[in-house]
Short mmCIF file of N, CA and C in Angstrom, two decimals:
data_model
loop_
_atom_site.label_atom_id
_atom_site.label_comp_id
_atom_site.label_asym_id
_atom_site.label_seq_id
_atom_site.Cartn_x
_atom_site.Cartn_y
_atom_site.Cartn_z
N UNK A 1 -8.31 16.55 -4.45
CA UNK A 1 -8.32 17.00 -2.98
C UNK A 1 -7.69 16.06 -2.03
N UNK A 2 -8.11 14.79 -2.33
CA UNK A 2 -7.64 13.78 -1.33
C UNK A 2 -6.17 13.54 -1.40
N UNK A 3 -5.40 13.88 -2.65
CA UNK A 3 -4.07 13.82 -2.59
C UNK A 3 -3.24 14.88 -1.74
N UNK A 4 -3.93 15.87 -1.29
CA UNK A 4 -3.42 16.91 -0.45
C UNK A 4 -3.29 16.61 0.94
N UNK A 5 -4.22 15.49 1.29
CA UNK A 5 -4.05 14.92 2.80
C UNK A 5 -3.38 13.66 3.02
N UNK A 6 -2.82 13.22 2.08
CA UNK A 6 -2.04 12.03 2.22
C UNK A 6 -0.98 11.93 3.19
N UNK A 7 -0.47 13.18 3.54
CA UNK A 7 0.54 13.17 4.82
C UNK A 7 -0.17 12.71 5.97
N UNK A 8 -1.56 12.98 6.05
CA UNK A 8 -2.13 12.64 7.34
C UNK A 8 -2.53 11.02 7.45
N UNK A 9 -2.30 10.33 6.34
CA UNK A 9 -2.72 8.95 6.33
C UNK A 9 -1.92 7.96 7.17
N UNK A 10 -2.40 7.52 8.39
CA UNK A 10 -1.60 6.64 9.18
C UNK A 10 -1.10 5.38 8.49
N UNK A 11 -1.87 4.92 7.49
CA UNK A 11 -1.32 3.63 6.95
C UNK A 11 -0.05 4.00 6.03
N UNK A 12 -0.26 5.19 5.40
CA UNK A 12 1.03 5.35 4.73
C UNK A 12 2.42 5.56 5.55
N UNK A 13 2.02 6.34 6.74
CA UNK A 13 3.25 6.42 7.71
C UNK A 13 3.80 5.08 8.10
N UNK A 14 2.85 4.18 8.67
CA UNK A 14 3.12 2.88 8.85
C UNK A 14 3.98 2.18 7.82
N UNK A 15 3.61 2.30 6.61
CA UNK A 15 4.27 1.39 5.51
C UNK A 15 5.67 2.14 5.34
N UNK A 16 5.92 3.47 5.33
CA UNK A 16 7.13 4.17 5.39
C UNK A 16 8.08 3.64 6.40
N UNK A 17 7.70 3.63 7.66
CA UNK A 17 8.58 3.27 8.89
C UNK A 17 8.91 1.65 8.80
N UNK A 18 7.93 0.94 8.36
CA UNK A 18 8.03 -0.54 8.25
C UNK A 18 9.24 -0.92 7.14
N UNK A 19 8.95 -0.12 5.99
CA UNK A 19 9.70 -0.36 4.73
C UNK A 19 11.27 0.18 5.23
N UNK A 20 11.21 1.27 5.83
CA UNK A 20 12.50 2.04 5.93
C UNK A 20 13.29 0.94 6.90
N UNK A 21 12.67 0.32 7.94
CA UNK A 21 13.28 -0.34 8.93
C UNK A 21 13.88 -1.65 8.33
N UNK A 22 13.45 -2.00 7.16
CA UNK A 22 14.29 -3.07 6.44
C UNK A 22 15.42 -2.58 5.80
N UNK A 23 15.51 -1.40 5.63
CA UNK A 23 16.76 -0.91 4.73
C UNK A 23 17.80 -0.07 5.75
N UNK A 24 17.91 -0.39 6.73
CA UNK A 24 18.96 0.42 7.57
C UNK A 24 20.33 0.13 7.08
N UNK A 25 21.01 1.15 6.78
CA UNK A 25 22.22 0.87 6.23
C UNK A 25 23.33 1.27 7.32
N UNK A 26 24.71 1.03 7.07
CA UNK A 26 25.69 1.45 7.85
C UNK A 26 25.73 2.75 7.90
N UNK A 27 26.32 3.47 8.96
CA UNK A 27 26.37 5.06 9.29
C UNK A 27 26.91 5.72 8.19
N UNK A 28 27.84 5.17 7.28
CA UNK A 28 28.60 5.92 6.36
C UNK A 28 27.58 6.10 5.24
N UNK A 29 26.68 5.15 4.98
CA UNK A 29 25.81 5.18 3.70
C UNK A 29 24.49 5.39 3.93
N UNK A 30 24.20 5.90 5.23
CA UNK A 30 22.79 5.98 5.69
C UNK A 30 22.00 7.18 4.85
N UNK A 31 22.79 8.36 4.67
CA UNK A 31 22.26 9.53 3.96
C UNK A 31 21.83 9.24 2.47
N UNK A 32 22.69 8.56 1.84
CA UNK A 32 22.49 8.17 0.35
C UNK A 32 21.59 7.06 0.42
N UNK A 33 21.46 6.07 1.18
CA UNK A 33 20.41 5.14 1.25
C UNK A 33 19.08 5.74 1.44
N UNK A 34 18.88 6.72 2.45
CA UNK A 34 17.56 7.40 2.65
C UNK A 34 17.11 8.07 1.34
N UNK A 35 18.05 8.89 0.88
CA UNK A 35 17.60 9.46 -0.63
C UNK A 35 17.22 8.44 -1.62
N UNK A 36 17.83 7.43 -1.86
CA UNK A 36 17.51 6.26 -2.75
C UNK A 36 16.12 5.56 -2.31
N UNK A 37 16.00 5.41 -0.92
CA UNK A 37 14.77 4.88 -0.42
C UNK A 37 13.54 5.89 -0.75
N UNK A 38 13.73 7.14 -0.31
CA UNK A 38 12.81 8.11 -0.63
C UNK A 38 12.34 8.19 -1.97
N UNK A 39 13.23 8.18 -2.98
CA UNK A 39 12.77 8.39 -4.39
C UNK A 39 12.28 7.16 -4.85
N UNK A 40 12.66 5.78 -4.46
CA UNK A 40 11.91 4.74 -4.87
C UNK A 40 10.50 4.66 -4.27
N UNK A 41 10.49 4.88 -3.15
CA UNK A 41 9.22 4.66 -2.43
C UNK A 41 8.16 5.69 -2.89
N UNK A 42 8.71 7.00 -3.25
CA UNK A 42 7.84 7.99 -3.55
C UNK A 42 7.25 7.55 -5.09
N UNK A 43 8.05 7.28 -5.83
CA UNK A 43 7.73 6.87 -7.09
C UNK A 43 6.82 5.72 -7.21
N UNK A 44 7.13 4.67 -6.57
CA UNK A 44 6.16 3.42 -6.28
C UNK A 44 4.75 4.01 -5.84
N UNK A 45 4.77 4.64 -4.77
CA UNK A 45 3.58 4.90 -4.17
C UNK A 45 2.72 5.88 -5.26
N UNK A 46 3.33 6.81 -5.67
CA UNK A 46 2.65 7.69 -6.79
C UNK A 46 2.08 6.88 -7.71
N UNK A 47 2.83 5.91 -8.31
CA UNK A 47 2.43 5.05 -9.52
C UNK A 47 1.13 4.25 -9.10
N UNK A 48 1.29 3.57 -7.96
CA UNK A 48 0.22 2.73 -7.62
C UNK A 48 -1.05 3.46 -7.14
N UNK A 49 -0.96 4.78 -6.58
CA UNK A 49 -1.97 5.67 -6.36
C UNK A 49 -2.78 6.07 -7.72
N UNK A 50 -1.88 6.43 -8.57
CA UNK A 50 -2.38 6.85 -9.81
C UNK A 50 -3.05 5.68 -10.68
N UNK A 51 -2.65 4.55 -10.41
CA UNK A 51 -3.35 3.38 -11.32
C UNK A 51 -4.48 3.05 -10.38
N UNK A 52 -4.64 3.16 -9.09
CA UNK A 52 -5.90 3.14 -8.45
C UNK A 52 -7.02 4.16 -8.75
N UNK A 53 -6.50 5.41 -8.94
CA UNK A 53 -7.32 6.52 -9.28
C UNK A 53 -7.97 6.26 -10.65
N UNK A 54 -7.04 5.95 -11.58
CA UNK A 54 -7.47 5.72 -12.94
C UNK A 54 -8.35 4.67 -13.08
N UNK A 55 -8.19 3.47 -12.36
CA UNK A 55 -9.02 2.37 -12.49
C UNK A 55 -10.50 2.66 -11.85
N UNK A 56 -10.39 3.47 -10.65
CA UNK A 56 -11.63 3.79 -10.12
C UNK A 56 -12.49 4.65 -10.98
N UNK A 57 -11.86 5.65 -11.76
CA UNK A 57 -12.52 6.63 -12.65
C UNK A 57 -13.15 5.77 -13.82
N UNK A 58 -12.63 4.60 -14.21
CA UNK A 58 -13.06 4.02 -15.38
C UNK A 58 -13.97 2.86 -15.13
N UNK A 59 -14.19 2.62 -13.75
CA UNK A 59 -15.19 1.39 -13.59
C UNK A 59 -16.52 2.00 -13.39
N UNK A 60 -17.51 1.00 -13.72
CA UNK A 60 -18.92 1.58 -13.82
C UNK A 60 -19.49 1.03 -12.40
N UNK A 61 -20.65 1.43 -12.19
CA UNK A 61 -21.31 1.39 -10.83
C UNK A 61 -21.69 -0.18 -10.70
N UNK A 62 -22.07 -0.74 -11.78
CA UNK A 62 -22.29 -2.32 -11.66
C UNK A 62 -20.98 -3.09 -11.37
N UNK A 63 -19.96 -2.63 -12.12
CA UNK A 63 -18.82 -3.58 -11.75
C UNK A 63 -18.24 -3.03 -10.40
N UNK A 64 -18.28 -1.85 -10.09
CA UNK A 64 -17.86 -1.33 -8.56
C UNK A 64 -18.35 -2.34 -7.49
N UNK A 65 -19.63 -2.79 -7.63
CA UNK A 65 -20.17 -3.61 -6.52
C UNK A 65 -19.54 -4.90 -6.71
N UNK A 66 -19.33 -5.39 -7.81
CA UNK A 66 -18.69 -6.61 -8.02
C UNK A 66 -16.99 -6.55 -7.40
N UNK A 67 -16.52 -5.53 -7.83
CA UNK A 67 -15.05 -5.28 -7.38
C UNK A 67 -15.12 -5.16 -5.90
N UNK A 68 -15.96 -4.60 -5.17
CA UNK A 68 -15.94 -4.39 -3.85
C UNK A 68 -16.20 -5.66 -3.17
N UNK A 69 -17.00 -6.60 -3.55
CA UNK A 69 -17.35 -7.83 -3.18
C UNK A 69 -16.07 -8.74 -3.31
N UNK A 70 -15.38 -8.67 -4.45
CA UNK A 70 -14.24 -9.39 -4.56
C UNK A 70 -13.08 -9.02 -3.63
N UNK A 71 -13.00 -7.72 -3.29
CA UNK A 71 -11.98 -7.23 -2.33
C UNK A 71 -12.23 -7.67 -1.01
N UNK A 72 -13.60 -7.61 -0.67
CA UNK A 72 -13.92 -8.23 0.54
C UNK A 72 -13.68 -9.65 0.68
N UNK A 73 -13.92 -10.32 -0.19
CA UNK A 73 -13.77 -11.93 -0.19
C UNK A 73 -12.11 -12.05 0.11
N UNK A 74 -11.31 -11.20 -0.84
CA UNK A 74 -9.69 -11.37 -0.53
C UNK A 74 -9.28 -10.92 0.60
N UNK A 75 -9.97 -10.09 1.20
CA UNK A 75 -9.60 -9.66 2.63
C UNK A 75 -10.02 -10.75 3.57
N UNK A 76 -11.19 -11.08 3.56
CA UNK A 76 -11.54 -12.29 4.53
C UNK A 76 -10.67 -13.38 4.32
N UNK A 77 -10.28 -13.83 2.99
CA UNK A 77 -9.38 -15.15 2.88
C UNK A 77 -8.03 -14.82 3.35
N UNK A 78 -7.55 -13.78 3.23
CA UNK A 78 -6.10 -13.28 3.86
C UNK A 78 -6.26 -13.20 5.27
N UNK A 79 -7.15 -12.92 5.89
CA UNK A 79 -7.26 -12.88 7.28
C UNK A 79 -7.39 -14.23 7.99
N UNK A 80 -8.42 -14.99 7.18
CA UNK A 80 -8.49 -16.67 7.61
C UNK A 80 -7.19 -17.18 7.48
N UNK A 81 -6.44 -16.83 6.39
CA UNK A 81 -5.10 -17.58 6.23
C UNK A 81 -4.10 -17.24 7.24
N UNK A 82 -3.98 -15.87 7.65
CA UNK A 82 -3.21 -15.50 8.64
C UNK A 82 -3.52 -16.06 9.96
N UNK A 83 -4.72 -16.21 10.25
CA UNK A 83 -5.19 -16.85 11.60
C UNK A 83 -4.99 -18.23 11.57
N UNK A 84 -5.01 -19.03 10.46
CA UNK A 84 -4.76 -20.30 10.39
C UNK A 84 -3.32 -20.65 10.52
N UNK A 85 -2.43 -19.78 9.96
CA UNK A 85 -0.85 -19.86 10.10
C UNK A 85 -0.50 -19.67 11.60
N UNK A 86 -1.11 -18.56 12.13
CA UNK A 86 -0.76 -18.30 13.57
C UNK A 86 -1.07 -19.42 14.55
N UNK A 87 -2.24 -19.98 14.36
CA UNK A 87 -2.64 -21.08 15.41
C UNK A 87 -2.39 -22.49 14.97
N UNK A 88 -1.48 -22.62 13.91
CA UNK A 88 -1.18 -23.99 13.51
C UNK A 88 0.07 -24.40 13.99
#
């Protein structure tokens, strides 16, 4: 059911627009570049989403708590690193 509402995901739209802006092509090649970008981005997103869903279905409750704590630690460390780089 969640796959049907992915078009409403604001993070996904931000990722698309940010990625697309990195691949602006000259006017003559823009249509083909957009087709290639859409195919690659769609395949990569589908694969990563499928791997996350597969991993989430296979992990147990005890490991889920550990996984969530590790992800929270990784998030906190990345924010600390970004703040340190910003103010140095």
